[in-house]
JSON list of C-alpha atoms and ligand atoms in Angstrom, two decimals:
[
{"chain": "A", "resi": 876, "resn": "MET", "atom": "CA", "xyz": [21.73, -5.05, 28.60]},
{"chain": "A", "resi": 877, "resn": "SER", "atom": "CA", "xyz": [19.12, -2.94, 26.63]},
{"chain": "A", "resi": 878, "resn": "GLY", "atom": "CA", "xyz": [15.61, -3.77, 26.91]},
{"chain": "A", "resi": 879, "resn": "PRO", "atom": "CA", "xyz": [12.88, -4.30, 23.91]},
{"chain": "A", "resi": 880, "resn": "ARG", "atom": "CA", "xyz": [13.51, -1.15, 21.03]},
{"chain": "A", "resi": 881, "resn": "VAL", "atom": "CA", "xyz": [10.63, 0.93, 21.20]},
{"chain": "A", "resi": 882, "resn": "LYS", "atom": "CA", "xyz": [8.93, 0.69, 17.85]},
{"chain": "A", "resi": 883, "resn": "THR", "atom": "CA", "xyz": [7.52, 3.33, 15.68]},
{"chain": "A", "resi": 884, "resn": "CYS", "atom": "CA", "xyz": [4.34, 3.02, 14.17]},
{"chain": "A", "resi": 885, "resn": "ALA", "atom": "CA", "xyz": [4.55, 2.91, 10.58]},
{"chain": "A", "resi": 886, "resn": "ALA", "atom": "CA", "xyz": [1.09, 5.12, 9.97]},
{"chain": "A", "resi": 887, "resn": "CYS", "atom": "CA", "xyz": [1.30, 7.76, 12.26]},
{"chain": "A", "resi": 888, "resn": "ALA", "atom": "CA", "xyz": [5.05, 7.58, 13.34]},
{"chain": "A", "resi": 889, "resn": "ARG", "atom": "CA", "xyz": [4.28, 7.64, 16.93]},
{"chain": "A", "resi": 890, "resn": "GLY", "atom": "CA", "xyz": [6.33, 5.65, 19.36]},
{"chain": "A", "resi": 891, "resn": "ILE", "atom": "CA", "xyz": [5.04, 2.39, 20.51]},
{"chain": "A", "resi": 892, "resn": "ALA", "atom": "CA", "xyz": [6.47, 1.59, 24.25]},
{"chain": "A", "resi": 893, "resn": "PRO", "atom": "CA", "xyz": [7.52, -1.79, 24.86]},
{"chain": "A", "resi": 894, "resn": "SER", "atom": "CA", "xyz": [4.50, -2.42, 27.03]},
{"chain": "A", "resi": 895, "resn": "GLU", "atom": "CA", "xyz": [1.95, -1.56, 24.55]},
{"chain": "A", "resi": 896, "resn": "VAL", "atom": "CA", "xyz": [0.60, -3.80, 21.95]},
{"chain": "A", "resi": 897, "resn": "TYR", "atom": "CA", "xyz": [1.15, -3.43, 18.89]},
{"chain": "A", "resi": 898, "resn": "TYR", "atom": "CA", "xyz": [0.30, -5.07, 15.20]},
{"chain": "A", "resi": 899, "resn": "ARG", "atom": "CA", "xyz": [2.74, -6.45, 12.68]},
{"chain": "A", "resi": 900, "resn": "PHE", "atom": "CA", "xyz": [1.49, -5.93, 9.22]},
{"chain": "A", "resi": 901, "resn": "THR", "atom": "CA", "xyz": [2.92, -6.66, 5.47]},
{"chain": "A", "resi": 902, "resn": "LEU", "atom": "CA", "xyz": [1.28, -4.94, 2.82]},
{"chain": "A", "resi": 903, "resn": "ILE", "atom": "CA", "xyz": [1.86, -5.76, -0.81]},
{"chain": "A", "resi": 904, "resn": "LEU", "atom": "CA", "xyz": [0.08, -3.62, -3.52]},
{"chain": "A", "resi": 905, "resn": "GLU", "atom": "CA", "xyz": [-0.02, -5.27, -6.89]},
{"chain": "A", "resi": 906, "resn": "GLY", "atom": "CA", "xyz": [-1.21, -3.39, -9.87]},
{"chain": "A", "resi": 907, "resn": "GLU", "atom": "CA", "xyz": [-3.70, -5.33, -12.05]},
{"chain": "A", "resi": 908, "resn": "GLN", "atom": "CA", "xyz": [-5.91, -4.28, -14.65]},
{"chain": "A", "resi": 909, "resn": "ASP", "atom": "CA", "xyz": [-8.66, -6.58, -16.08]},
{"chain": "A", "resi": 910, "resn": "VAL", "atom": "CA", "xyz": [-9.94, -4.42, -18.89]},
{"chain": "A", "resi": 911, "resn": "LEU", "atom": "CA", "xyz": [-8.07, -1.73, -20.56]},
{"chain": "A", "resi": 912, "resn": "GLY", "atom": "CA", "xyz": [-9.26, 1.76, -20.60]},
{"chain": "A", "resi": 913, "resn": "PRO", "atom": "CA", "xyz": [-10.51, 3.29, -23.95]},
{"chain": "A", "resi": 914, "resn": "SER", "atom": "CA", "xyz": [-7.81, 4.48, -25.87]},
{"chain": "A", "resi": 915, "resn": "GLY", "atom": "CA", "xyz": [-7.83, 8.45, -26.79]},
{"chain": "A", "resi": 916, "resn": "ALA", "atom": "CA", "xyz": [-10.29, 9.70, -25.03]},
{"chain": "A", "resi": 917, "resn": "GLY", "atom": "CA", "xyz": [-9.05, 8.66, -21.35]},
{"chain": "A", "resi": 918, "resn": "ALA", "atom": "CA", "xyz": [-5.17, 9.57, -22.13]},
{"chain": "A", "resi": 919, "resn": "THR", "atom": "CA", "xyz": [-4.91, 10.76, -18.72]},
{"chain": "A", "resi": 920, "resn": "GLN", "atom": "CA", "xyz": [-5.75, 6.89, -17.47]},
{"chain": "A", "resi": 921, "resn": "ASP", "atom": "CA", "xyz": [-3.03, 5.46, -15.57]},
{"chain": "A", "resi": 922, "resn": "ASP", "atom": "CA", "xyz": [-3.43, 1.88, -17.82]},
{"chain": "A", "resi": 923, "resn": "LEU", "atom": "CA", "xyz": [-1.00, -0.85, -16.51]},
{"chain": "A", "resi": 924, "resn": "ALA", "atom": "CA", "xyz": [0.44, -1.06, -20.09]},
{"chain": "A", "resi": 925, "resn": "THR", "atom": "CA", "xyz": [1.38, 2.47, -20.09]},
{"chain": "A", "resi": 926, "resn": "ILE", "atom": "CA", "xyz": [3.31, 2.40, -16.70]},
{"chain": "A", "resi": 927, "resn": "LEU", "atom": "CA", "xyz": [5.15, -0.67, -17.95]},
{"chain": "A", "resi": 928, "resn": "LYS", "atom": "CA", "xyz": [5.96, 0.54, -21.26]},
{"chain": "A", "resi": 929, "resn": "GLN", "atom": "CA", "xyz": [7.21, 3.97, -19.53]},
{"chain": "A", "resi": 930, "resn": "LEU", "atom": "CA", "xyz": [9.03, 1.42, -17.05]},
{"chain": "A", "resi": 931, "resn": "GLU", "atom": "CA", "xyz": [10.90, -0.30, -20.36]},
{"chain": "A", "resi": 932, "resn": "GLN", "atom": "CA", "xyz": [11.76, 2.94, -22.10]},
{"chain": "A", "resi": 933, "resn": "GLY", "atom": "CA", "xyz": [13.95, 3.63, -18.62]},
{"chain": "A", "resi": 934, "resn": "ASP", "atom": "CA", "xyz": [11.95, 6.67, -17.41]},
{"chain": "A", "resi": 935, "resn": "GLU", "atom": "CA", "xyz": [13.59, 8.86, -14.59]},
{"chain": "A", "resi": 936, "resn": "SER", "atom": "CA", "xyz": [10.91, 8.09, -12.35]},
{"chain": "A", "resi": 937, "resn": "ALA", "atom": "CA", "xyz": [11.21, 4.42, -13.06]},
{"chain": "A", "resi": 938, "resn": "GLN", "atom": "CA", "xyz": [11.02, 3.77, -9.11]},
{"chain": "A", "resi": 939, "resn": "GLU", "atom": "CA", "xyz": [7.58, 5.39, -8.90]},
{"chain": "A", "resi": 940, "resn": "LEU", "atom": "CA", "xyz": [6.40, 3.62, -11.76]},
{"chain": "A", "resi": 941, "resn": "GLU", "atom": "CA", "xyz": [7.81, 0.65, -10.23]},
{"chain": "A", "resi": 942, "resn": "ASP", "atom": "CA", "xyz": [5.84, 1.26, -6.83]},
{"chain": "A", "resi": 943, "resn": "GLN", "atom": "CA", "xyz": [2.66, 1.47, -9.17]},
{"chain": "A", "resi": 944, "resn": "VAL", "atom": "CA", "xyz": [3.14, -1.96, -10.25]},
{"chain": "A", "resi": 945, "resn": "HIS", "atom": "CA", "xyz": [4.48, -3.59, -6.84]},
{"chain": "A", "resi": 946, "resn": "TRP", "atom": "CA", "xyz": [4.72, -1.79, -3.86]},
{"chain": "A", "resi": 947, "resn": "GLU", "atom": "CA", "xyz": [5.46, -3.58, -0.58]},
{"chain": "A", "resi": 948, "resn": "ARG", "atom": "CA", "xyz": [5.88, -2.43, 2.99]},
{"chain": "A", "resi": 949, "resn": "SER", "atom": "CA", "xyz": [5.82, -4.20, 6.33]},
{"chain": "A", "resi": 950, "resn": "GLY", "atom": "CA", "xyz": [6.23, -2.85, 9.67]},
{"chain": "A", "resi": 951, "resn": "VAL", "atom": "CA", "xyz": [4.08, -2.36, 13.10]},
{"chain": "A", "resi": 952, "resn": "VAL", "atom": "CA", "xyz": [0.80, -0.02, 13.45]},
{"chain": "A", "resi": 953, "resn": "CYS", "atom": "CA", "xyz": [-0.17, 0.86, 16.98]},
{"chain": "A", "resi": 954, "resn": "SER", "atom": "CA", "xyz": [-3.74, -0.15, 18.26]},
{"chain": "A", "resi": 955, "resn": "ALA", "atom": "CA", "xyz": [-5.22, 3.16, 16.94]},
{"chain": "A", "resi": 956, "resn": "CYS", "atom": "CA", "xyz": [-4.03, 2.74, 13.56]},
{"chain": "A", "resi": 957, "resn": "ARG", "atom": "CA", "xyz": [-4.76, -0.68, 13.42]},
{"chain": "A", "resi": 958, "resn": "SER", "atom": "CA", "xyz": [-8.57, 0.10, 13.87]},
{"chain": "A", "resi": 959, "resn": "VAL", "atom": "CA", "xyz": [-8.51, 2.68, 10.95]},
{"chain": "A", "resi": 960, "resn": "VAL", "atom": "CA", "xyz": [-6.86, 0.40, 8.69]},
{"chain": "A", "resi": 961, "resn": "VAL", "atom": "CA", "xyz": [-9.19, -2.63, 9.61]},
{"chain": "A", "resi": 962, "resn": "ARG", "atom": "CA", "xyz": [-12.01, -0.12, 9.46]},
{"chain": "A", "resi": 963, "resn": "THR", "atom": "CA", "xyz": [-10.97, 0.97, 5.87]},
{"chain": "A", "resi": 964, "resn": "LEU", "atom": "CA", "xyz": [-9.98, -2.43, 4.45]},
{"chain": "A", "resi": 965, "resn": "SER", "atom": "CA", "xyz": [-12.79, -4.35, 5.73]},
{"chain": "A", "resi": 966, "resn": "ALA", "atom": "CA", "xyz": [-15.98, -2.26, 5.21]},
{"chain": "A", "resi": 967, "resn": "PRO", "atom": "CA", "xyz": [-16.65, -2.40, 1.32]},
{"chain": "A", "resi": 968, "resn": "PRO", "atom": "CA", "xyz": [-18.89, 0.03, -0.18]},
{"chain": "A", "resi": 969, "resn": "GLU", "atom": "CA", "xyz": [-22.65, -0.65, 0.29]},
{"chain": "A", "resi": 970, "resn": "ALA", "atom": "CA", "xyz": [-23.33, -0.27, -3.59]},
{"chain": "A", "resi": 971, "resn": "ALA", "atom": "CA", "xyz": [-20.69, -2.67, -4.63]},
{"chain": "A", "resi": 972, "resn": "GLY", "atom": "CA", "xyz": [-22.65, -5.92, -3.81]},
{"chain": "A", "resi": 973, "resn": "PRO", "atom": "CA", "xyz": [-25.20, -7.22, -6.98]},
{"chain": "A", "resi": 974, "resn": "HIS", "atom": "CA", "xyz": [-28.06, -7.46, -4.90]},
{"chain": "B", "resi": 1135, "resn": "ZN", "atom": "ZN1", "xyz": [-0.06, 4.73, 15.03]}
]
């Protein structure tokens, strides 16, 4: 007879008590690129094509490169971290609009 397992916030690692409200999330970050950067001058750029090429060559840091193409995490966050995430993702920069 064990009660609900104490959850841990994926963002701040704080323990979330069973009586606390928590927020379940699934985050998928997929690398995309609409236009390739200028070749040569911008050699330091992380072009998606470059990443994929490195992946094909079986680079040692393949896992890291793979994460740049597709990164997926799911878990729960506490209410404090939820507000940070919501604020970060729902407030586009003012300059982004065409008006
Ligand atoms: Zn948290």
